[in-house]
CSV table of C-alpha atoms in Angstrom, one decimal:
chain,number,residue,atom,x,y,z
W,26,UNK,CA,197.6,22.6,97.0
W,27,UNK,CA,195.7,19.8,94.8
W,28,UNK,CA,192.3,19.6,92.9
W,29,UNK,CA,190.8,16.4,93.6
W,30,UNK,CA,188.0,14.9,91.6
W,31,UNK,CA,185.4,12.8,93.2
W,32,UNK,CA,183.5,9.8,91.1
W,33,UNK,CA,180.9,8.1,93.1
W,34,UNK,CA,177.5,6.5,92.4
W,35,UNK,CA,174.4,8.8,92.4
W,36,UNK,CA,173.2,7.6,95.5
W,37,UNK,CA,172.5,10.1,98.6
W,38,UNK,CA,174.3,7.9,101.2
W,39,UNK,CA,177.8,7.6,99.2
W,40,UNK,CA,177.8,11.4,97.9
W,41,UNK,CA,177.3,12.3,101.9
W,42,UNK,CA,180.3,10.4,102.8
W,43,UNK,CA,182.3,11.3,100.1
W,44,UNK,CA,181.1,15.0,100.6
W,45,UNK,CA,182.5,14.9,104.3
W,46,UNK,CA,185.8,13.9,103.1
W,47,UNK,CA,185.8,16.6,100.5
W,48,UNK,CA,184.8,19.3,103.0
W,49,UNK,CA,187.8,18.3,105.2
W,50,UNK,CA,190.0,18.4,102.0
W,51,UNK,CA,188.7,21.9,101.4
W,52,UNK,CA,189.2,23.2,105.0
W,53,UNK,CA,192.8,22.0,104.4
W,54,UNK,CA,193.2,24.4,101.3
W,55,UNK,CA,192.7,21.9,98.3
W,56,UNK,CA,189.8,22.3,95.8
W,57,UNK,CA,187.2,19.4,95.0
W,58,UNK,CA,184.8,18.8,92.2
W,59,UNK,CA,182.4,15.9,92.0
W,60,UNK,CA,181.6,14.4,88.4
W,61,UNK,CA,178.2,12.9,88.1
W,62,UNK,CA,174.9,13.2,86.3
W,63,UNK,CA,173.3,16.4,86.6
W,64,UNK,CA,170.4,15.3,89.4
W,65,UNK,CA,172.8,14.1,91.7
W,66,UNK,CA,174.3,17.8,92.4
W,67,UNK,CA,171.3,18.5,94.6
W,68,UNK,CA,172.9,16.2,97.1
W,69,UNK,CA,176.0,18.5,97.6
W,70,UNK,CA,175.2,21.2,100.7
W,71,UNK,CA,178.6,22.4,101.0
W,72,UNK,CA,178.9,25.3,98.7
W,73,UNK,CA,182.5,25.2,98.4
W,74,UNK,CA,182.2,21.9,96.4
W,75,UNK,CA,182.5,21.9,93.0
W,76,UNK,CA,179.8,19.9,90.7
W,77,UNK,CA,180.5,19.1,87.1
W,78,UNK,CA,177.6,17.5,85.4
W,79,UNK,CA,178.3,14.7,82.7
W,80,UNK,CA,176.0,12.7,80.7
W,81,UNK,CA,173.8,15.2,79.3
W,82,UNK,CA,172.5,12.7,76.5
W,83,UNK,CA,172.5,9.3,78.5
W,84,UNK,CA,171.7,10.8,81.9
W,85,UNK,CA,169.4,14.1,81.1
W,86,UNK,CA,168.0,15.8,84.4
W,87,UNK,CA,165.0,14.1,85.5
W,88,UNK,CA,166.3,10.7,84.9
W,89,UNK,CA,167.7,9.9,88.1
W,90,UNK,CA,164.7,9.5,90.1
W,91,UNK,CA,163.4,6.7,87.9
W,92,UNK,CA,166.9,4.8,88.3
W,93,UNK,CA,166.5,5.3,92.2
W,94,UNK,CA,163.1,3.9,92.2
W,95,UNK,CA,164.4,0.8,90.3
W,96,UNK,CA,167.5,0.5,92.8
W,97,UNK,CA,164.9,0.4,95.8
W,98,UNK,CA,163.4,-2.7,94.1
W,99,UNK,CA,166.9,-4.4,93.6
W,100,UNK,CA,165.9,-7.2,96.1
W,101,UNK,CA,163.2,-8.4,93.8
W,102,UNK,CA,165.0,-10.9,91.3
W,103,UNK,CA,162.7,-9.9,88.4
W,104,UNK,CA,163.6,-6.0,88.6
W,105,UNK,CA,167.2,-6.6,89.0
W,106,UNK,CA,168.1,-6.7,85.6
W,107,UNK,CA,167.0,-2.9,85.3
W,108,UNK,CA,169.2,-2.0,88.2
W,109,UNK,CA,172.3,-3.9,86.8
W,110,UNK,CA,171.5,-2.0,83.6
W,111,UNK,CA,171.4,1.3,85.2
W,112,UNK,CA,174.8,0.6,86.5
W,113,UNK,CA,176.2,-0.4,83.2
W,114,UNK,CA,174.8,2.7,81.4
W,115,UNK,CA,176.5,4.9,84.2
W,116,UNK,CA,179.9,3.1,84.1
W,117,UNK,CA,179.6,3.5,80.2
W,118,UNK,CA,178.9,7.1,80.4
W,119,UNK,CA,181.5,8.0,82.9
W,120,UNK,CA,184.3,5.9,81.0
W,121,UNK,CA,183.3,7.9,78.0
W,122,UNK,CA,183.0,11.5,79.3
W,123,UNK,CA,185.3,11.5,82.3
W,124,UNK,CA,188.8,11.9,80.6
W,125,UNK,CA,187.7,15.1,79.1
W,126,UNK,CA,186.1,16.6,81.9
W,127,UNK,CA,189.0,16.0,84.1
W,128,UNK,CA,191.3,17.5,81.7
W,129,UNK,CA,188.9,20.4,81.3
W,130,UNK,CA,188.8,21.1,85.2
W,131,UNK,CA,192.6,20.4,85.8
W,132,UNK,CA,192.1,17.6,88.3
W,133,UNK,CA,195.2,16.5,90.0
W,134,UNK,CA,193.9,13.0,91.7
W,135,UNK,CA,190.9,11.1,92.0
W,136,UNK,CA,188.7,9.9,95.0
W,137,UNK,CA,186.7,6.9,93.7
W,138,UNK,CA,184.1,5.3,95.4
W,139,UNK,CA,184.7,1.5,95.2
W,140,UNK,CA,181.2,1.0,93.8
W,141,UNK,CA,181.8,2.8,90.4
W,142,UNK,CA,184.4,0.8,88.5
W,143,UNK,CA,184.9,4.0,86.0
W,144,UNK,CA,186.7,5.9,88.7
W,145,UNK,CA,189.5,3.6,88.8
W,146,UNK,CA,189.6,2.6,85.2
W,147,UNK,CA,189.8,6.3,84.0
W,148,UNK,CA,192.3,7.4,86.5
W,149,UNK,CA,194.8,4.6,85.3
W,150,UNK,CA,194.0,5.4,81.7
W,151,UNK,CA,194.8,9.0,81.9
W,152,UNK,CA,197.4,8.7,84.4
W,153,UNK,CA,196.2,10.1,87.6
W,154,UNK,CA,196.8,8.8,91.2
W,155,UNK,CA,193.7,7.6,92.8
W,156,UNK,CA,192.3,6.5,96.2
W,157,UNK,CA,189.4,4.1,96.6
W,158,UNK,CA,186.8,4.8,98.9
W,159,UNK,CA,184.6,2.1,100.5
W,160,UNK,CA,181.6,3.8,101.2
W,161,UNK,CA,179.7,0.7,101.7
W,162,UNK,CA,181.1,-2.7,102.6
W,163,UNK,CA,184.5,-3.1,100.8
W,164,UNK,CA,184.2,-5.2,97.8
W,165,UNK,CA,187.7,-6.5,98.3
W,166,UNK,CA,187.2,-10.4,97.8
W,167,UNK,CA,188.6,-13.1,100.2
W,168,UNK,CA,188.0,-16.6,99.6
W,169,UNK,CA,186.8,-17.2,103.3
W,170,UNK,CA,184.3,-14.2,103.4
W,171,UNK,CA,181.0,-14.2,101.5
W,172,UNK,CA,180.3,-11.3,99.2
W,173,UNK,CA,178.6,-8.3,101.0
W,174,UNK,CA,175.2,-8.9,98.9
W,175,UNK,CA,174.9,-12.6,100.1
W,176,UNK,CA,172.7,-13.2,103.0
W,177,UNK,CA,175.0,-15.7,104.9
W,178,UNK,CA,176.0,-16.0,108.6
W,179,UNK,CA,179.7,-16.4,108.9
W,180,UNK,CA,181.2,-19.6,109.1
W,181,UNK,CA,184.6,-21.0,108.8
W,182,UNK,CA,183.7,-24.6,107.9
W,183,UNK,CA,184.1,-26.2,104.5
W,184,UNK,CA,180.6,-26.3,104.0
W,185,UNK,CA,180.3,-22.6,104.3
W,186,UNK,CA,183.3,-22.1,102.2
W,187,UNK,CA,181.6,-24.2,99.5
W,188,UNK,CA,178.8,-21.9,99.8
W,189,UNK,CA,180.5,-18.7,99.4
W,190,UNK,CA,182.3,-19.8,96.6
W,191,UNK,CA,179.3,-21.2,94.6
W,192,UNK,CA,177.3,-17.6,95.5
W,193,UNK,CA,180.3,-15.8,94.1
W,194,UNK,CA,179.8,-17.7,90.8
W,195,UNK,CA,176.2,-17.0,90.6
W,196,UNK,CA,176.8,-13.1,91.5
W,197,UNK,CA,179.5,-13.1,88.7
W,198,UNK,CA,177.1,-14.8,86.3
W,199,UNK,CA,174.4,-11.9,87.1
W,200,UNK,CA,176.8,-9.0,86.7
W,201,UNK,CA,178.1,-10.3,83.3
W,202,UNK,CA,176.7,-7.1,81.8
W,203,UNK,CA,178.7,-5.0,84.1
W,204,UNK,CA,181.9,-7.1,83.3
W,205,UNK,CA,181.5,-6.7,79.7
W,206,UNK,CA,181.4,-3.0,80.1
W,207,UNK,CA,184.4,-2.8,82.3
W,208,UNK,CA,186.2,-4.9,79.7
W,209,UNK,CA,185.3,-3.1,76.9
W,210,UNK,CA,186.4,0.2,78.5
W,211,UNK,CA,189.8,-1.5,79.3
W,212,UNK,CA,190.3,-2.4,75.8
W,213,UNK,CA,189.3,1.0,74.6
W,214,UNK,CA,192.0,2.7,77.0
W,215,UNK,CA,194.4,-0.3,76.3
W,216,UNK,CA,195.1,-1.0,80.0
W,217,UNK,CA,194.9,-4.6,81.7
W,218,UNK,CA,191.6,-6.2,81.6
W,219,UNK,CA,189.5,-6.2,84.4
W,220,UNK,CA,186.1,-8.2,85.4
W,221,UNK,CA,184.4,-6.4,88.2
W,222,UNK,CA,184.5,-3.9,90.8
W,223,UNK,CA,187.2,-5.6,93.0
W,224,UNK,CA,189.8,-5.4,90.2
W,225,UNK,CA,189.4,-1.6,89.8
W,226,UNK,CA,190.5,-0.6,93.3
W,227,UNK,CA,193.7,1.9,94.0
W,228,UNK,CA,197.1,0.6,94.4
W,229,UNK,CA,198.0,3.6,96.4
W,230,UNK,CA,195.5,3.6,99.3
W,231,UNK,CA,192.0,2.2,100.0
W,232,UNK,CA,189.8,3.8,102.4
W,233,UNK,CA,186.9,2.0,104.3
W,234,UNK,CA,184.1,3.4,106.5
W,235,UNK,CA,184.5,0.3,108.6
W,236,UNK,CA,186.7,-0.7,111.7
W,237,UNK,CA,188.4,-4.1,111.9
W,238,UNK,CA,186.4,-5.1,115.0
W,239,UNK,CA,183.0,-5.0,112.8
W,240,UNK,CA,184.2,-6.8,109.9
W,241,UNK,CA,184.4,-10.6,109.3
W,242,UNK,CA,187.9,-12.1,109.9
W,243,UNK,CA,190.1,-11.0,106.9
W,244,UNK,CA,193.6,-12.3,106.3
W,245,UNK,CA,194.4,-11.0,102.7
W,246,UNK,CA,193.6,-7.2,103.2
W,247,UNK,CA,196.2,-5.1,101.0
W,248,UNK,CA,198.8,-3.4,103.0
W,249,UNK,CA,197.5,-0.1,102.0
W,250,UNK,CA,193.9,-0.8,103.2
W,251,UNK,CA,192.8,1.7,106.0
W,252,UNK,CA,189.7,1.2,108.0
W,253,UNK,CA,189.2,4.7,109.5
W,254,UNK,CA,185.5,4.4,110.5
W,255,UNK,CA,182.8,6.7,109.5
W,256,UNK,CA,183.2,9.9,107.2
W,257,UNK,CA,181.1,12.4,108.7
W,258,UNK,CA,181.0,16.1,109.0
W,259,UNK,CA,181.9,18.0,112.0
W,260,UNK,CA,178.5,19.3,112.6
W,261,UNK,CA,176.7,17.0,115.2
W,262,UNK,CA,175.0,19.8,117.3
W,263,UNK,CA,171.4,19.6,116.1
W,264,UNK,CA,168.9,18.9,118.6
W,265,UNK,CA,165.4,17.2,118.3
W,266,UNK,CA,162.1,18.2,118.9
W,267,UNK,CA,160.7,15.1,120.4
W,268,UNK,CA,159.8,15.1,124.3
W,269,UNK,CA,161.1,11.8,125.0
W,270,UNK,CA,160.0,10.1,128.3
W,271,UNK,CA,163.2,8.8,130.0
W,272,UNK,CA,161.0,6.4,132.1
W,273,UNK,CA,159.8,4.5,129.0
W,274,UNK,CA,161.8,2.6,126.3
W,275,UNK,CA,162.8,4.8,122.9
W,276,UNK,CA,163.3,3.2,119.6
W,277,UNK,CA,164.4,5.0,116.4
W,278,UNK,CA,163.6,3.4,113.0
W,279,UNK,CA,164.8,4.3,109.6
W,280,UNK,CA,165.3,2.5,106.3
W,281,UNK,CA,167.4,5.0,104.8
W,282,UNK,CA,166.7,7.3,101.7
W,283,UNK,CA,166.0,4.5,99.1
W,284,UNK,CA,164.0,2.4,101.4
W,285,UNK,CA,161.9,5.0,103.1
W,286,UNK,CA,158.4,4.3,101.6
W,287,UNK,CA,158.4,0.7,102.9
W,288,UNK,CA,154.9,1.5,104.8
W,289,UNK,CA,154.4,-2.0,105.5
W,290,UNK,CA,157.7,-2.7,107.5
W,291,UNK,CA,157.3,0.5,109.3
W,292,UNK,CA,153.9,-0.3,110.3
W,293,UNK,CA,155.0,-3.7,111.7
W,294,UNK,CA,157.7,-1.9,113.7
W,295,UNK,CA,154.9,0.4,115.0
W,296,UNK,CA,152.7,-2.3,116.1
W,297,UNK,CA,155.7,-4.1,118.0
W,298,UNK,CA,156.5,-0.7,119.7
W,299,UNK,CA,153.1,-0.5,120.9
W,300,UNK,CA,152.8,-3.8,122.2
W,301,UNK,CA,155.8,-3.0,124.1
W,302,UNK,CA,154.9,0.3,125.3
W,303,UNK,CA,157.7,1.9,124.0
W,304,UNK,CA,158.2,5.5,122.3
W,305,UNK,CA,158.9,5.0,118.6
W,306,UNK,CA,160.5,8.1,116.1
W,307,UNK,CA,160.1,6.9,112.5
W,308,UNK,CA,162.3,9.0,110.0
W,309,UNK,CA,161.2,7.9,106.5
W,310,UNK,CA,163.5,10.2,104.5
W,311,UNK,CA,160.5,11.6,102.4
W,312,UNK,CA,159.4,8.0,101.2
W,313,UNK,CA,155.8,8.8,103.2
W,314,UNK,CA,153.0,11.2,102.6
W,315,UNK,CA,151.0,13.1,105.4
W,316,UNK,CA,148.3,10.3,105.1
W,317,UNK,CA,150.8,7.4,105.6
W,318,UNK,CA,152.4,9.3,108.8
W,319,UNK,CA,148.9,9.7,110.3
W,320,UNK,CA,148.4,5.8,109.6
W,321,UNK,CA,151.7,5.0,111.2
W,322,UNK,CA,150.9,6.9,114.5
W,323,UNK,CA,147.8,5.1,114.7
W,324,UNK,CA,149.4,1.8,114.6
W,325,UNK,CA,151.7,2.8,117.4
W,326,UNK,CA,154.3,5.2,116.0
W,327,UNK,CA,155.0,8.3,118.5
W,328,UNK,CA,156.5,10.4,116.1
W,329,UNK,CA,157.1,10.3,112.4
W,330,UNK,CA,159.1,12.6,110.4
W,331,UNK,CA,160.9,12.8,107.0
W,332,UNK,CA,164.4,13.5,108.6
W,333,UNK,CA,165.6,13.4,111.8
W,334,UNK,CA,169.2,14.4,113.3
W,335,UNK,CA,170.4,10.7,113.3
W,336,UNK,CA,173.7,10.8,115.5
W,337,UNK,CA,171.7,12.7,118.3
W,338,UNK,CA,168.5,10.6,118.0
W,339,UNK,CA,170.6,7.4,118.1
W,340,UNK,CA,172.5,8.6,121.2
W,341,UNK,CA,168.8,9.0,123.0
W,342,UNK,CA,167.6,5.7,121.7
W,343,UNK,CA,167.6,2.1,123.7
W,344,UNK,CA,167.3,0.3,120.2
W,345,UNK,CA,167.3,0.9,116.4
W,346,UNK,CA,165.5,-0.5,113.7
W,347,UNK,CA,167.5,-0.4,110.7
W,348,UNK,CA,167.5,-1.8,107.1
W,349,UNK,CA,171.3,-2.3,107.6
W,350,UNK,CA,172.6,0.7,105.6
W,351,UNK,CA,176.2,1.0,106.6
W,352,UNK,CA,176.0,4.8,107.5
W,353,UNK,CA,173.1,4.2,110.0
W,354,UNK,CA,174.8,1.0,111.5
W,355,UNK,CA,178.1,2.8,112.0
W,356,UNK,CA,176.2,5.7,113.5
W,357,UNK,CA,174.6,3.6,116.0
W,358,UNK,CA,177.8,1.7,117.1
W,359,UNK,CA,179.1,5.2,117.6
W,360,UNK,CA,175.9,5.9,119.9
W,361,UNK,CA,176.5,2.5,121.5
W,362,UNK,CA,172.8,1.8,120.6
W,363,UNK,CA,171.9,-1.9,119.7
W,364,UNK,CA,170.3,-2.8,116.6
W,365,UNK,CA,167.6,-4.6,115.0
W,366,UNK,CA,168.7,-5.1,111.4
W,367,UNK,CA,166.1,-6.1,108.8
W,368,UNK,CA,168.2,-6.3,105.5
W,369,UNK,CA,166.6,-5.3,102.1
W,370,UNK,CA,169.0,-5.3,99.3
W,371,UNK,CA,172.5,-4.1,98.1
W,372,UNK,CA,175.1,-4.9,100.8
W,373,UNK,CA,172.6,-4.8,103.7
W,374,UNK,CA,172.7,-8.7,104.1
W,375,UNK,CA,176.4,-8.2,104.6
W,376,UNK,CA,176.2,-5.6,107.2
W,377,UNK,CA,173.5,-7.7,109.3
W,378,UNK,CA,175.7,-10.6,109.2
W,379,UNK,CA,178.3,-8.5,110.7
W,380,UNK,CA,176.1,-6.7,113.3
W,381,UNK,CA,175.2,-10.3,114.2
W,382,UNK,CA,178.9,-11.5,114.4
W,383,UNK,CA,180.1,-8.6,116.2
W,384,UNK,CA,177.4,-8.9,119.0
W,385,UNK,CA,176.0,-5.5,118.1
W,386,UNK,CA,172.5,-6.4,117.8
W,387,UNK,CA,170.2,-9.0,116.0
W,388,UNK,CA,169.1,-10.0,112.5
W,389,UNK,CA,165.1,-10.4,111.2
W,390,UNK,CA,163.9,-10.9,108.0
W,391,UNK,CA,162.4,-7.7,106.3
W,392,UNK,CA,159.1,-9.7,106.0
W,393,UNK,CA,158.9,-10.3,110.0
W,394,UNK,CA,155.6,-9.3,111.5
W,395,UNK,CA,154.9,-7.3,114.6
W,396,UNK,CA,155.1,-10.1,117.0
W,397,UNK,CA,158.7,-11.1,116.1
W,398,UNK,CA,160.0,-7.7,115.9
W,399,UNK,CA,158.6,-7.1,119.4
W,400,UNK,CA,160.3,-10.3,120.7
W,401,UNK,CA,163.6,-8.7,119.2
W,402,UNK,CA,163.1,-5.5,120.5
W,403,UNK,CA,162.4,-6.8,123.8
W,404,UNK,CA,165.6,-8.8,124.0
W,405,UNK,CA,167.6,-5.5,122.7
W,406,UNK,CA,166.4,-3.6,125.9
W,407,UNK,CA,168.2,-6.3,127.9
W,408,UNK,CA,171.0,-6.9,125.4
W,409,UNK,CA,174.6,-7.1,126.6
W,410,UNK,CA,176.3,-3.9,125.8
W,411,UNK,CA,180.2,-4.9,126.1
W,412,UNK,CA,180.7,-5.8,122.5
W,413,UNK,CA,179.1,-2.7,121.1
W,414,UNK,CA,181.1,-0.5,123.8
W,415,UNK,CA,184.1,-2.4,122.5
W,416,UNK,CA,183.4,-1.4,118.9
W,417,UNK,CA,182.6,2.2,119.8
W,418,UNK,CA,185.8,2.6,121.6
W,419,UNK,CA,187.7,1.1,118.5
W,420,UNK,CA,185.4,3.7,116.3
W,421,UNK,CA,186.4,6.3,118.4
W,422,UNK,CA,190.1,5.8,117.7
W,423,UNK,CA,190.0,5.0,114.0
W,424,UNK,CA,190.3,8.5,113.0
W,425,UNK,CA,187.3,8.8,110.6
W,426,UNK,CA,187.3,11.9,108.3
W,427,UNK,CA,190.4,13.4,109.4
W,428,UNK,CA,192.5,10.3,109.1
W,429,UNK,CA,191.3,9.7,105.5
W,430,UNK,CA,192.2,13.2,104.7
W,431,UNK,CA,195.5,12.5,106.0
W,432,UNK,CA,195.7,9.1,103.8
W,433,UNK,CA,194.9,11.2,100.9
W,434,UNK,CA,197.3,14.0,101.4
W,435,UNK,CA,199.9,11.3,101.9
W,436,UNK,CA,199.4,9.6,98.6
W,437,UNK,CA,199.7,13.0,96.7
W,438,UNK,CA,202.6,14.3,98.4
W,439,UNK,CA,204.5,11.0,98.1
W,440,UNK,CA,203.2,9.5,95.0
W,441,UNK,CA,203.5,5.9,96.6
W,442,UNK,CA,201.2,3.5,98.3
W,443,UNK,CA,200.3,4.8,102.0
W,444,UNK,CA,200.6,1.7,104.1
W,445,UNK,CA,198.2,0.8,107.0
W,446,UNK,CA,199.5,2.4,110.1
W,447,UNK,CA,201.9,5.0,108.5
W,448,UNK,CA,199.3,7.8,109.0
W,449,UNK,CA,197.8,7.8,112.4
């Protein structure tokens, strides 16, 4: 059996997806260890998974929360520099400390989140096979596809392509600090130079939480790109404690773990549901205090909680209001629940564009007020469900965590690229 190392950015949603795959591999007899700053270890709930803390000097205990607060405001151009700085600091630290840590733990192969360049760089430098995991939208680039972070609807005309190309140049200009860190690491390791995340991906296998029907029309995906659907644990047996009235519409609103403190967005949703006479469950993921919870209830929310059993709730809901986090959107597709997507930052604009393109829901500005949200929710209550049902059927066949583990094991057993369709 093999010992896998996991290199992922210190974000809850990324750790949860990677943890699901790690638990599946452990069930099959392998060992798995995560490598990240000490604070991130709190997100691992499977006691069988190992955790090796790195970055004691540059990322001491207590430092992660400050970085997460900056990440939550990444949509603010004035604060974007600090977020990019955090990415650079983490990548530099991992490139410095991972080689010794991997040797100390006798790791045989790496599972590398696409959003952390250090994983692929270090794996190549020390001669370890590695598999890339797209926990967010894939960073794989194609000239006719807008970058996930860009707020563009899909178009195939010449004007759209010029817009995609121009926005990519702007993005690459903004990300120059990370490019410089990546180039420096490549020079130090004496490997081929790279410029960004999209050039640090595995030549063995790339696994994505998306499905083909949800993505925009790609024509140049690598032969070893595998769209397996959501990486989730097997336990969906939780039940809620909310007495949902089946005779009234029921909406679920969540803005994820980073954005759960956006009180005004939740308040506008609550007001919209009150006008619609709809039941609303808000899950703020610990972002609000008790006084804010009470204010939301007075604004129209029926129930307000920190965390809810998301898959169970989505299966009960008539509509979901989300920031466009990929985990929530894929769970909503699985539940066949149409979405109102209000993207905030990172890849959420790209997720929202795909929801609209696939016919799985509607998109609104994060600044939308109660009136527009009301209109959007009213439209979703009479929304054509055939597109999302088609996506759900594809998702059910995609294979998820088990298929991802099969692909990982195939890479390790053969030492060669695993082509799409070779593992079913």
